[in-house]
Amino acid sequence: MSSAQWNDVSAALIVTVEQAIQQVDDELRTASLSIHAHPELCWNEHHAHDVLTALMEKHGFNVERHAYGLQTAWKATYEVGKGERTIGFNSEMDALSGIGHACGHNLIAISGCAAAIGVASALRQHRIPGKVVLLGTPAEEGGGGKVKLLDAGAYDGMSACLMVHPGTGGHGSGSATSTAIVGFDVTYHGKGAHAGGAPEKGVNALDAAVSAYVNLSVLRQQVPGTHRIQGVIAGSENWSANVIPSEARLKYGVRTPTARELMEVVPRVINCFKAGALSSGCSYEISVNHVSLDLQPCTTMEAFYQEHCKSRWGAEGYLSPGRSATSASTDFGDVTYRLPGLHPMFLLPNALGGEYPHSGSYAGVAKGPEAHQAALKAASAIAVVGARVIVDDGFASDTTSAWRKQMDDIQAEETRQNIEQLLKPFQFGNACKVTGEVPL
């Protein structure tokens, strides 16, 4: 179908998408509240897996549970005829330790379902050939679930993939970027001894961790203000004030606006880890627990998303600003390096008290009815973008061309390979260990 033909049918398709989502509003609300009431950490989203797969199966999707060798991943597919293109959506499910769904993944989960159901309904009712694939993606919070799904081929064949994410307070939605991140686990091994009776016989692992922590705190002054080096010292549950600690751990994340910038700062961070061991005489283990690339929204889909939101809801004060930059990170960034992607943020009308993702109070906001309606509005918007990718040949071609140019401009493939090479000693993607011995 040409772009001119899209203009002729788009109004009817939009109505169909919105009506389909409206018809499952109550079911989506029930699913969201159920997931919210049963927060599950990464790789343990069993309840969410069961709730969402049952929902999609009920609405005519072919559902593959425990997909791609991952117990809590799933895939829901709906196909009409034999179309040229496939549109993908994502449903995240995992919660945060101690604060539950304070990132609103219950909303992300049902947004993906809503968008997929909306597009499937449009294809069916208007007899348009095409395929919709919804992936249940586990372990966004530090587990890199989408990276594993990418490597397993879950995104193969998609013309584009979209998802939405809740943000701070307000009324509106717009495109956003996110930072690249490398997560490190570091363990220092020393030698225990009586802290009062024979301290000279000990090798203090906590000293190694503290030294590295201080080095990294100083390093923060020498990196650009857009970079983030954050971490904590762990292991205190095994410590006693009168015993030299024989083991201490660090957990760190390094974020930069682009993946290329990781290449500059990560070696300096690793040297700080090693310096802590050298100064204290400890041995050490450094492992990479996850890596996510920066988010690269496809400019063609981004522009149409903004245009649609303005034309559809602008009169009621719905804001649709241009692209915003966040210092958060997501494994969906890796998806945008492999195929055209879009990851808008939507504002929550009931988050006007300063609540924001990953704050303790945000979990309460994420279960509110206002947040639910905001999620469905954003879901309908990405559904319309997805439908256009399937229906409009020119738009689909422009989407692919724009994405390829973006990837060329940032030297995406070279950057991916360089990061893999940089982290190869740590067995990139497998959280294996590099061990160092520092002689006394």
Short mmCIF file of C-alpha atoms in Angstrom, two decimals:
data_model
loop_
_atom_site.label_atom_id
_atom_site.label_comp_id
_atom_site.label_asym_id
_atom_site.label_seq_id
_atom_site.Cartn_x
_atom_site.Cartn_y
_atom_site.Cartn_z
CA MET A 1 0.00 0.00 0.00
CA SER A 2 1.32 3.45 -0.88
CA SER A 3 1.58 6.40 1.50
CA ALA A 4 -1.37 8.00 -0.31
CA GLN A 5 -3.45 4.89 0.34
CA TRP A 6 -2.34 4.96 3.99
CA ASN A 7 -3.73 8.46 4.25
CA ASP A 8 -7.04 7.16 2.93
CA VAL A 9 -7.35 4.30 5.43
CA SER A 10 -5.43 5.60 8.45
CA ALA A 11 -8.44 7.19 10.18
CA ALA A 12 -10.36 3.92 10.09
CA LEU A 13 -7.33 1.94 11.27
CA ILE A 14 -6.77 4.31 14.19
CA VAL A 15 -10.39 3.91 15.27
CA THR A 16 -10.07 0.13 15.10
CA VAL A 17 -6.85 0.13 17.13
CA GLU A 18 -8.28 2.36 19.85
CA GLN A 19 -11.57 0.47 20.05
CA ALA A 20 -9.79 -2.87 20.32
CA ILE A 21 -7.68 -1.61 23.21
CA GLN A 22 -10.71 -0.05 24.87
CA GLN A 23 -12.55 -3.37 24.70
CA VAL A 24 -9.81 -5.15 26.69
CA ASP A 25 -9.30 -2.30 29.17
CA ASP A 26 -10.70 -4.21 32.15
CA GLU A 27 -8.68 -7.34 31.36
CA LEU A 28 -5.50 -5.32 31.01
CA ARG A 29 -6.21 -3.54 34.29
CA THR A 30 -6.71 -6.86 36.06
CA ALA A 31 -3.46 -8.22 34.62
CA SER A 32 -1.55 -5.08 35.59
CA LEU A 33 -2.77 -5.15 39.19
CA SER A 34 -2.05 -8.87 39.47
CA ILE A 35 1.53 -8.39 38.29
CA HIS A 36 1.91 -5.36 40.55
CA ALA A 37 0.72 -7.38 43.56
CA HIS A 38 3.24 -10.15 42.82
CA PRO A 39 6.55 -8.34 42.18
CA GLU A 40 9.19 -10.71 40.81
CA LEU A 41 12.90 -10.03 40.33
CA CYS A 42 14.73 -10.58 37.07
CA TRP A 43 14.63 -14.13 35.69
CA ASN A 44 11.89 -15.04 38.19
CA GLU A 45 8.84 -13.51 36.50
CA HIS A 46 6.83 -16.74 36.65
CA HIS A 47 3.53 -15.21 37.76
CA ALA A 48 3.73 -12.43 35.17
CA HIS A 49 4.64 -14.99 32.51
CA ASP A 50 1.53 -17.03 33.26
CA VAL A 51 -0.83 -14.04 33.51
CA LEU A 52 0.29 -12.46 30.25
CA THR A 53 0.49 -15.61 28.16
CA ALA A 54 -3.02 -16.59 29.24
CA LEU A 55 -4.27 -13.12 28.26
CA MET A 56 -2.70 -13.21 24.80
CA GLU A 57 -3.86 -16.75 24.14
CA LYS A 58 -7.41 -15.75 25.03
CA HIS A 59 -7.26 -13.07 22.34
CA GLY A 60 -6.30 -15.40 19.55
CA PHE A 61 -2.53 -15.19 19.60
CA ASN A 62 -0.36 -18.23 19.06
CA VAL A 63 1.63 -18.33 22.31
CA GLU A 64 5.00 -19.93 22.95
CA ARG A 65 5.70 -20.21 26.67
CA HIS A 66 9.23 -20.43 28.15
CA ALA A 67 10.54 -19.25 24.79
CA TYR A 68 14.11 -19.33 23.51
CA GLY A 69 15.37 -21.44 26.38
CA LEU A 70 14.44 -18.81 28.99
CA GLN A 71 11.92 -19.92 31.60
CA THR A 72 10.12 -16.59 31.90
CA ALA A 73 10.37 -15.40 28.29
CA TRP A 74 7.41 -15.84 25.96
CA LYS A 75 6.29 -15.05 22.44
CA ALA A 76 2.79 -14.26 21.16
CA THR A 77 2.18 -14.18 17.40
CA TYR A 78 -0.80 -13.11 15.31
CA GLU A 79 -0.73 -13.33 11.52
CA VAL A 80 -3.18 -12.34 8.80
CA GLY A 81 -2.41 -13.77 5.37
CA LYS A 82 1.18 -13.67 4.18
CA GLY A 83 2.31 -10.10 4.47
CA GLU A 84 5.73 -8.71 3.74
CA ARG A 85 6.34 -7.21 7.15
CA THR A 86 6.30 -8.09 10.83
CA ILE A 87 5.95 -5.58 13.65
CA GLY A 88 7.28 -6.36 17.10
CA PHE A 89 6.38 -5.16 20.58
CA ASN A 90 7.91 -5.83 24.00
CA SER A 91 6.37 -6.49 27.42
CA GLU A 92 8.73 -6.15 30.37
CA MET A 93 7.79 -7.84 33.63
CA ASP A 94 10.46 -7.72 36.35
CA ALA A 95 10.37 -5.69 39.56
CA LEU A 96 12.99 -4.09 41.79
CA SER A 97 14.38 -5.55 44.99
CA GLY A 98 12.68 -4.10 48.06
CA ILE A 99 10.50 -1.57 46.22
CA GLY A 100 8.46 -3.78 43.90
CA HIS A 101 7.16 -2.28 40.66
CA ALA A 102 8.79 1.09 41.22
CA CYS A 103 9.77 1.19 37.56
CA GLY A 104 6.24 0.52 36.37
CA HIS A 105 6.94 -2.70 34.50
CA ASN A 106 3.37 -3.77 35.21
CA LEU A 107 2.38 -0.88 32.93
CA ILE A 108 4.99 -1.79 30.32
CA ALA A 109 3.73 -5.37 30.35
CA ILE A 110 0.14 -4.50 29.58
CA SER A 111 1.15 -1.73 27.14
CA GLY A 112 2.83 -4.32 24.95
CA CYS A 113 -0.26 -6.52 25.13
CA ALA A 114 -2.53 -3.60 24.28
CA ALA A 115 -0.46 -2.51 21.28
CA ALA A 116 -0.26 -6.05 19.90
CA ILE A 117 -4.00 -6.62 20.32
CA GLY A 118 -4.73 -3.26 18.69
CA VAL A 119 -2.64 -3.96 15.59
CA ALA A 120 -3.91 -7.54 15.30
CA SER A 121 -7.48 -6.28 15.36
CA ALA A 122 -6.73 -3.69 12.67
CA LEU A 123 -5.12 -6.30 10.40
CA ARG A 124 -8.00 -8.71 10.90
CA GLN A 125 -10.89 -6.28 10.48
CA HIS A 126 -9.39 -4.50 7.48
CA ARG A 127 -8.04 -7.68 5.89
CA ILE A 128 -4.47 -6.43 5.73
CA PRO A 129 -1.75 -9.10 5.50
CA GLY A 130 0.94 -8.85 8.14
CA LYS A 131 2.29 -10.31 11.35
CA VAL A 132 2.42 -9.05 14.94
CA VAL A 133 4.95 -10.49 17.41
CA LEU A 134 4.86 -9.62 21.10
CA LEU A 135 7.84 -10.73 23.17
CA GLY A 136 7.66 -11.14 26.93
CA THR A 137 11.14 -9.94 27.83
CA PRO A 138 12.46 -10.90 31.27
CA ALA A 139 15.26 -9.36 33.30
CA GLU A 140 15.44 -5.76 32.09
CA GLU A 141 16.63 -4.66 35.52
CA GLY A 142 20.28 -5.62 35.23
CA GLY A 143 19.82 -8.99 33.57
CA GLY A 144 20.05 -8.03 29.91
CA GLY A 145 17.13 -10.25 28.95
CA LYS A 146 16.66 -8.65 25.55
CA VAL A 147 20.33 -9.21 24.71
CA LYS A 148 19.87 -12.92 25.29
CA LEU A 149 16.70 -12.86 23.19
CA LEU A 150 18.51 -11.02 20.41
CA ASP A 151 21.28 -13.59 20.41
CA ALA A 152 18.68 -16.38 20.36
CA GLY A 153 17.01 -14.94 17.26
CA ALA A 154 13.81 -13.69 18.91
CA TYR A 155 13.88 -10.42 16.94
CA ASP A 156 14.77 -11.98 13.60
CA GLY A 157 12.31 -11.08 10.86
CA MET A 158 10.90 -8.00 12.58
CA SER A 159 10.68 -4.89 10.41
CA ALA A 160 10.72 -2.77 13.57
CA CYS A 161 10.11 -3.14 17.31
CA LEU A 162 8.40 -0.75 19.71
CA MET A 163 7.63 -0.40 23.40
CA VAL A 164 6.75 2.36 25.87
CA HIS A 165 7.95 3.19 29.38
CA PRO A 166 6.40 5.30 32.16
CA GLY A 167 8.18 8.42 33.30
CA THR A 168 7.59 11.28 35.71
CA GLY A 169 4.48 13.35 36.34
CA GLY A 170 2.47 15.06 33.64
CA HIS A 171 0.19 14.50 30.68
CA GLY A 172 1.90 13.48 27.46
CA SER A 173 4.44 11.26 25.77
CA GLY A 174 7.58 11.66 23.71
CA SER A 175 10.64 9.89 22.41
CA ALA A 176 13.69 9.47 24.62
CA THR A 177 17.25 8.24 24.54
CA SER A 178 19.07 6.33 27.27
CA THR A 179 22.68 5.75 28.23
CA ALA A 180 24.96 2.81 27.57
CA ILE A 181 25.98 0.85 30.68
CA VAL A 182 28.43 -1.80 31.84
CA GLY A 183 27.75 -3.47 35.17
CA PHE A 184 30.64 -4.94 37.17
CA ASP A 185 30.88 -7.34 40.10
CA VAL A 186 34.25 -7.27 41.86
CA THR A 187 35.36 -9.59 44.66
CA TYR A 188 38.53 -9.09 46.71
CA HIS A 189 40.10 -12.00 48.58
CA GLY A 190 42.38 -11.40 51.52
CA LYS A 191 43.25 -13.29 54.69
CA GLY A 192 41.33 -13.20 57.95
CA ALA A 193 43.08 -12.49 61.24
CA HIS A 194 42.31 -11.18 64.73
CA ALA A 195 42.05 -7.42 64.30
CA GLY A 196 43.38 -6.76 67.80
CA GLY A 197 45.69 -9.70 68.48
CA ALA A 198 47.42 -10.25 65.15
CA PRO A 199 46.38 -7.70 62.52
CA GLU A 200 49.76 -8.02 60.81
CA LYS A 201 48.85 -11.58 59.82
CA GLY A 202 45.77 -10.46 57.91
CA VAL A 203 45.24 -9.20 54.38
CA ASN A 204 42.31 -6.80 54.48
CA ALA A 205 39.85 -7.30 51.63
CA LEU A 206 37.74 -4.39 52.87
CA ASP A 207 40.77 -2.13 52.47
CA ALA A 208 40.94 -3.17 48.83
CA ALA A 209 37.26 -2.36 48.30
CA VAL A 210 37.50 0.98 50.12
CA SER A 211 40.61 1.94 48.17
CA ALA A 212 38.91 1.16 44.87
CA TYR A 213 35.77 3.02 45.99
CA VAL A 214 37.82 6.12 46.82
CA ASN A 215 39.74 5.91 43.55
CA LEU A 216 36.48 5.73 41.62
CA SER A 217 35.03 8.64 43.59
CA VAL A 218 38.05 10.72 42.59
CA LEU A 219 37.78 9.55 38.98
CA ARG A 220 34.27 11.02 38.81
CA GLN A 221 35.83 14.49 38.91
CA GLN A 222 37.80 13.75 35.76
CA VAL A 223 35.06 12.42 33.49
CA PRO A 224 32.39 14.44 31.64
CA GLY A 225 29.34 15.45 33.62
CA THR A 226 27.17 13.28 31.39
CA HIS A 227 28.95 10.13 32.63
CA ARG A 228 27.86 8.15 35.69
CA ILE A 229 30.03 5.89 37.84
CA GLN A 230 27.91 4.47 40.65
CA GLY A 231 28.50 1.64 43.06
CA VAL A 232 28.31 0.11 46.51
CA ILE A 233 30.50 -1.98 48.81
CA ALA A 234 28.97 -5.35 49.69
CA GLY A 235 29.85 -8.26 51.95
CA SER A 236 29.24 -6.73 55.38
CA GLU A 237 26.94 -9.58 56.44
CA ASN A 238 30.09 -11.68 56.92
CA TRP A 239 32.15 -9.06 58.71
CA SER A 240 33.00 -8.52 62.37
CA ALA A 241 34.71 -5.48 63.86
CA ASN A 242 37.41 -7.61 65.51
CA VAL A 243 38.24 -9.73 62.46
CA ILE A 244 40.19 -8.59 59.40
CA PRO A 245 37.74 -9.15 56.50
CA SER A 246 38.92 -11.89 54.18
CA GLU A 247 36.41 -11.01 51.46
CA ALA A 248 34.71 -7.86 50.22
CA ARG A 249 32.73 -7.08 47.10
CA LEU A 250 31.92 -4.12 44.90
CA LYS A 251 28.95 -3.70 42.59
CA TYR A 252 29.39 -0.92 40.04
CA GLY A 253 27.72 0.50 36.98
CA VAL A 254 29.36 2.76 34.41
CA ARG A 255 27.07 4.82 32.17
CA THR A 256 27.85 7.07 29.22
CA PRO A 257 25.52 8.82 26.74
CA THR A 258 26.81 6.63 23.90
CA ALA A 259 28.36 3.20 23.68
CA ARG A 260 31.46 4.65 22.03
CA GLU A 261 32.17 6.71 25.14
CA LEU A 262 32.28 3.54 27.24
CA MET A 263 35.50 2.71 25.42
CA GLU A 264 37.17 5.71 27.02
CA VAL A 265 36.07 5.39 30.63
CA VAL A 266 35.75 1.63 31.26
CA PRO A 267 39.53 0.91 31.13
CA ARG A 268 40.08 3.60 33.76
CA VAL A 269 37.40 2.06 35.98
CA ILE A 270 38.98 -1.38 35.67
CA ASN A 271 42.35 0.08 36.65
CA CYS A 272 40.75 1.48 39.82
CA PHE A 273 39.46 -2.00 40.68
CA LYS A 274 42.92 -3.48 40.17
CA ALA A 275 44.61 -0.69 42.12
CA GLY A 276 42.56 -1.55 45.19
CA ALA A 277 43.97 -5.07 45.09
CA LEU A 278 47.50 -3.87 44.44
CA SER A 279 47.49 -1.44 47.36
CA SER A 280 46.17 -4.02 49.84
CA GLY A 281 47.83 -7.21 48.65
CA CYS A 282 44.55 -8.95 47.85
CA SER A 283 43.63 -11.10 44.91
CA TYR A 284 40.58 -10.09 42.92
CA GLU A 285 37.86 -11.27 40.56
CA ILE A 286 36.18 -8.91 38.11
CA SER A 287 33.11 -9.98 36.18
CA VAL A 288 30.72 -8.19 33.85
CA ASN A 289 27.13 -8.85 34.90
CA HIS A 290 25.43 -6.93 32.10
CA VAL A 291 26.01 -4.57 29.21
CA SER A 292 23.41 -2.40 27.49
CA LEU A 293 23.97 -0.10 24.55
CA ASP A 294 22.48 3.38 24.30
CA LEU A 295 18.98 3.81 22.93
CA GLN A 296 18.82 4.94 19.29
CA PRO A 297 15.21 5.83 18.39
CA CYS A 298 14.50 5.47 14.68
CA THR A 299 13.93 9.03 13.46
CA THR A 300 11.16 8.16 10.99
CA MET A 301 9.00 6.36 13.55
CA GLU A 302 9.90 8.97 16.16
CA ALA A 303 8.61 11.82 14.00
CA PHE A 304 5.37 10.02 13.15
CA TYR A 305 4.77 9.09 16.81
CA GLN A 306 5.07 12.74 17.80
CA GLU A 307 2.88 13.84 14.89
CA HIS A 308 0.19 11.30 15.79
CA CYS A 309 0.12 12.24 19.48
CA LYS A 310 -0.19 15.93 18.64
CA SER A 311 -2.95 15.46 16.09
CA ARG A 312 -4.87 12.96 18.21
CA TRP A 313 -4.71 14.53 21.68
CA GLY A 314 -2.98 17.92 21.36
CA ALA A 315 -6.25 19.79 21.76
CA GLU A 316 -6.74 18.29 25.22
CA GLY A 317 -3.32 19.44 26.42
CA TYR A 318 -1.47 16.21 25.74
CA LEU A 319 2.19 17.16 25.41
CA SER A 320 4.36 15.54 22.75
CA PRO A 321 7.79 17.12 23.06
CA GLY A 322 10.80 16.37 20.92
CA ARG A 323 13.37 13.79 21.91
CA SER A 324 14.58 13.96 25.51
CA ALA A 325 17.75 12.47 26.96
CA THR A 326 17.70 10.37 30.12
CA SER A 327 20.60 9.06 32.19
CA ALA A 328 18.83 5.74 32.71
CA SER A 329 19.74 2.61 30.74
CA THR A 330 17.78 -0.20 29.11
CA ASP A 331 18.56 -3.39 27.23
CA PHE A 332 16.17 -2.15 24.54
CA GLY A 333 19.13 -0.03 23.46
CA ASP A 334 20.71 -3.21 22.10
CA VAL A 335 17.55 -3.86 20.11
CA THR A 336 17.84 -0.46 18.41
CA TYR A 337 21.37 -1.35 17.29
CA ARG A 338 20.03 -4.44 15.48
CA LEU A 339 16.77 -3.18 13.93
CA PRO A 340 14.63 -0.02 13.81
CA GLY A 341 13.19 0.66 17.25
CA LEU A 342 11.20 3.19 19.23
CA HIS A 343 10.92 3.52 23.02
CA PRO A 344 8.79 6.57 23.97
CA MET A 345 8.30 7.65 27.56
CA PHE A 346 4.79 8.49 28.75
CA LEU A 347 4.02 10.78 31.66
CA LEU A 348 1.77 9.84 34.58
CA PRO A 349 -0.91 12.32 35.66
CA ASN A 350 -0.84 10.91 39.20
CA ALA A 351 2.94 11.35 39.65
CA LEU A 352 2.86 15.06 40.37
CA GLY A 353 4.40 14.75 43.84
CA GLY A 354 7.90 14.31 42.51
CA GLU A 355 7.69 10.53 42.15
CA TYR A 356 10.03 9.10 39.53
CA PRO A 357 11.06 5.61 38.38
CA HIS A 358 13.14 3.65 40.92
CA SER A 359 11.98 5.81 43.82
CA GLY A 360 10.16 3.94 46.56
CA SER A 361 6.93 5.89 46.15
CA TYR A 362 6.71 5.22 42.42
CA ALA A 363 5.34 1.71 42.94
CA GLY A 364 2.18 3.22 44.40
CA VAL A 365 1.82 5.56 41.44
CA ALA A 366 2.28 2.68 38.96
CA LYS A 367 -0.87 0.93 40.17
CA GLY A 368 -3.13 3.98 39.97
CA PRO A 369 -6.00 4.16 37.46
CA GLU A 370 -4.57 7.36 35.97
CA ALA A 371 -1.28 5.60 35.25
CA HIS A 372 -3.18 2.75 33.63
CA GLN A 373 -5.04 5.05 31.26
CA ALA A 374 -1.81 6.89 30.40
CA ALA A 375 -0.22 3.55 29.53
CA LEU A 376 -3.08 2.58 27.22
CA LYS A 377 -2.96 5.92 25.44
CA ALA A 378 0.77 5.50 24.74
CA ALA A 379 0.17 1.88 23.74
CA SER A 380 -2.42 2.94 21.17
CA ALA A 381 0.07 5.44 19.73
CA ILE A 382 2.85 2.87 19.20
CA ALA A 383 0.21 0.52 17.80
CA VAL A 384 -0.63 3.12 15.15
CA VAL A 385 3.07 3.52 14.32
CA GLY A 386 3.42 -0.26 14.11
CA ALA A 387 0.36 -0.56 11.90
CA ARG A 388 1.79 2.01 9.52
CA VAL A 389 5.05 0.06 9.25
CA ILE A 390 3.02 -2.94 8.09
CA VAL A 391 0.59 -1.07 5.83
CA ASP A 392 2.55 1.80 4.26
CA ASP A 393 5.29 0.60 1.89
CA GLY A 394 6.94 4.01 1.63
CA PHE A 395 6.95 4.57 5.38
CA ALA A 396 8.42 1.12 5.97
CA SER A 397 11.15 1.76 3.41
CA ASP A 398 11.91 5.18 4.90
CA THR A 399 12.06 3.62 8.38
CA THR A 400 14.66 1.08 7.29
CA SER A 401 16.70 3.66 5.36
CA ALA A 402 16.70 6.15 8.23
CA TRP A 403 17.77 3.48 10.71
CA ARG A 404 20.61 2.29 8.48
CA LYS A 405 21.88 5.84 8.14
CA GLN A 406 21.72 6.29 11.91
CA MET A 407 23.75 3.13 12.40
CA ASP A 408 26.31 4.24 9.82
CA ASP A 409 26.60 7.67 11.43
CA ILE A 410 27.41 6.21 14.86
CA GLN A 411 29.53 3.36 13.45
CA ALA A 412 27.24 0.97 15.27
CA GLU A 413 28.70 -2.36 14.20
CA GLU A 414 32.27 -1.25 14.82
CA THR A 415 31.27 0.07 18.24
CA ARG A 416 29.56 -3.19 19.19
CA GLN A 417 32.62 -5.18 18.16
CA ASN A 418 34.99 -2.86 20.02
CA ILE A 419 32.99 -3.15 23.23
CA GLU A 420 32.91 -6.93 22.92
CA GLN A 421 36.69 -6.92 22.43
CA LEU A 422 37.22 -4.60 25.40
CA LEU A 423 35.18 -6.86 27.67
CA LYS A 424 36.33 -10.15 26.16
CA PRO A 425 38.64 -10.91 29.11
CA PHE A 426 35.51 -10.82 31.27
CA GLN A 427 33.61 -13.14 28.90
CA PHE A 428 31.24 -10.48 27.58
CA GLY A 429 27.64 -11.43 28.21
CA ASN A 430 28.38 -14.48 30.33
CA ALA A 431 29.36 -12.89 33.66
CA CYS A 432 32.52 -14.99 33.88
CA LYS A 433 35.49 -13.91 35.95
CA VAL A 434 38.97 -12.55 35.49
CA THR A 435 41.15 -13.36 38.48
CA GLY A 436 44.23 -11.44 39.48
CA GLU A 437 46.85 -12.39 42.03
CA VAL A 438 48.80 -9.60 43.68
CA PRO A 439 51.92 -10.90 45.49
CA LEU A 440 52.63 -9.67 48.98
#
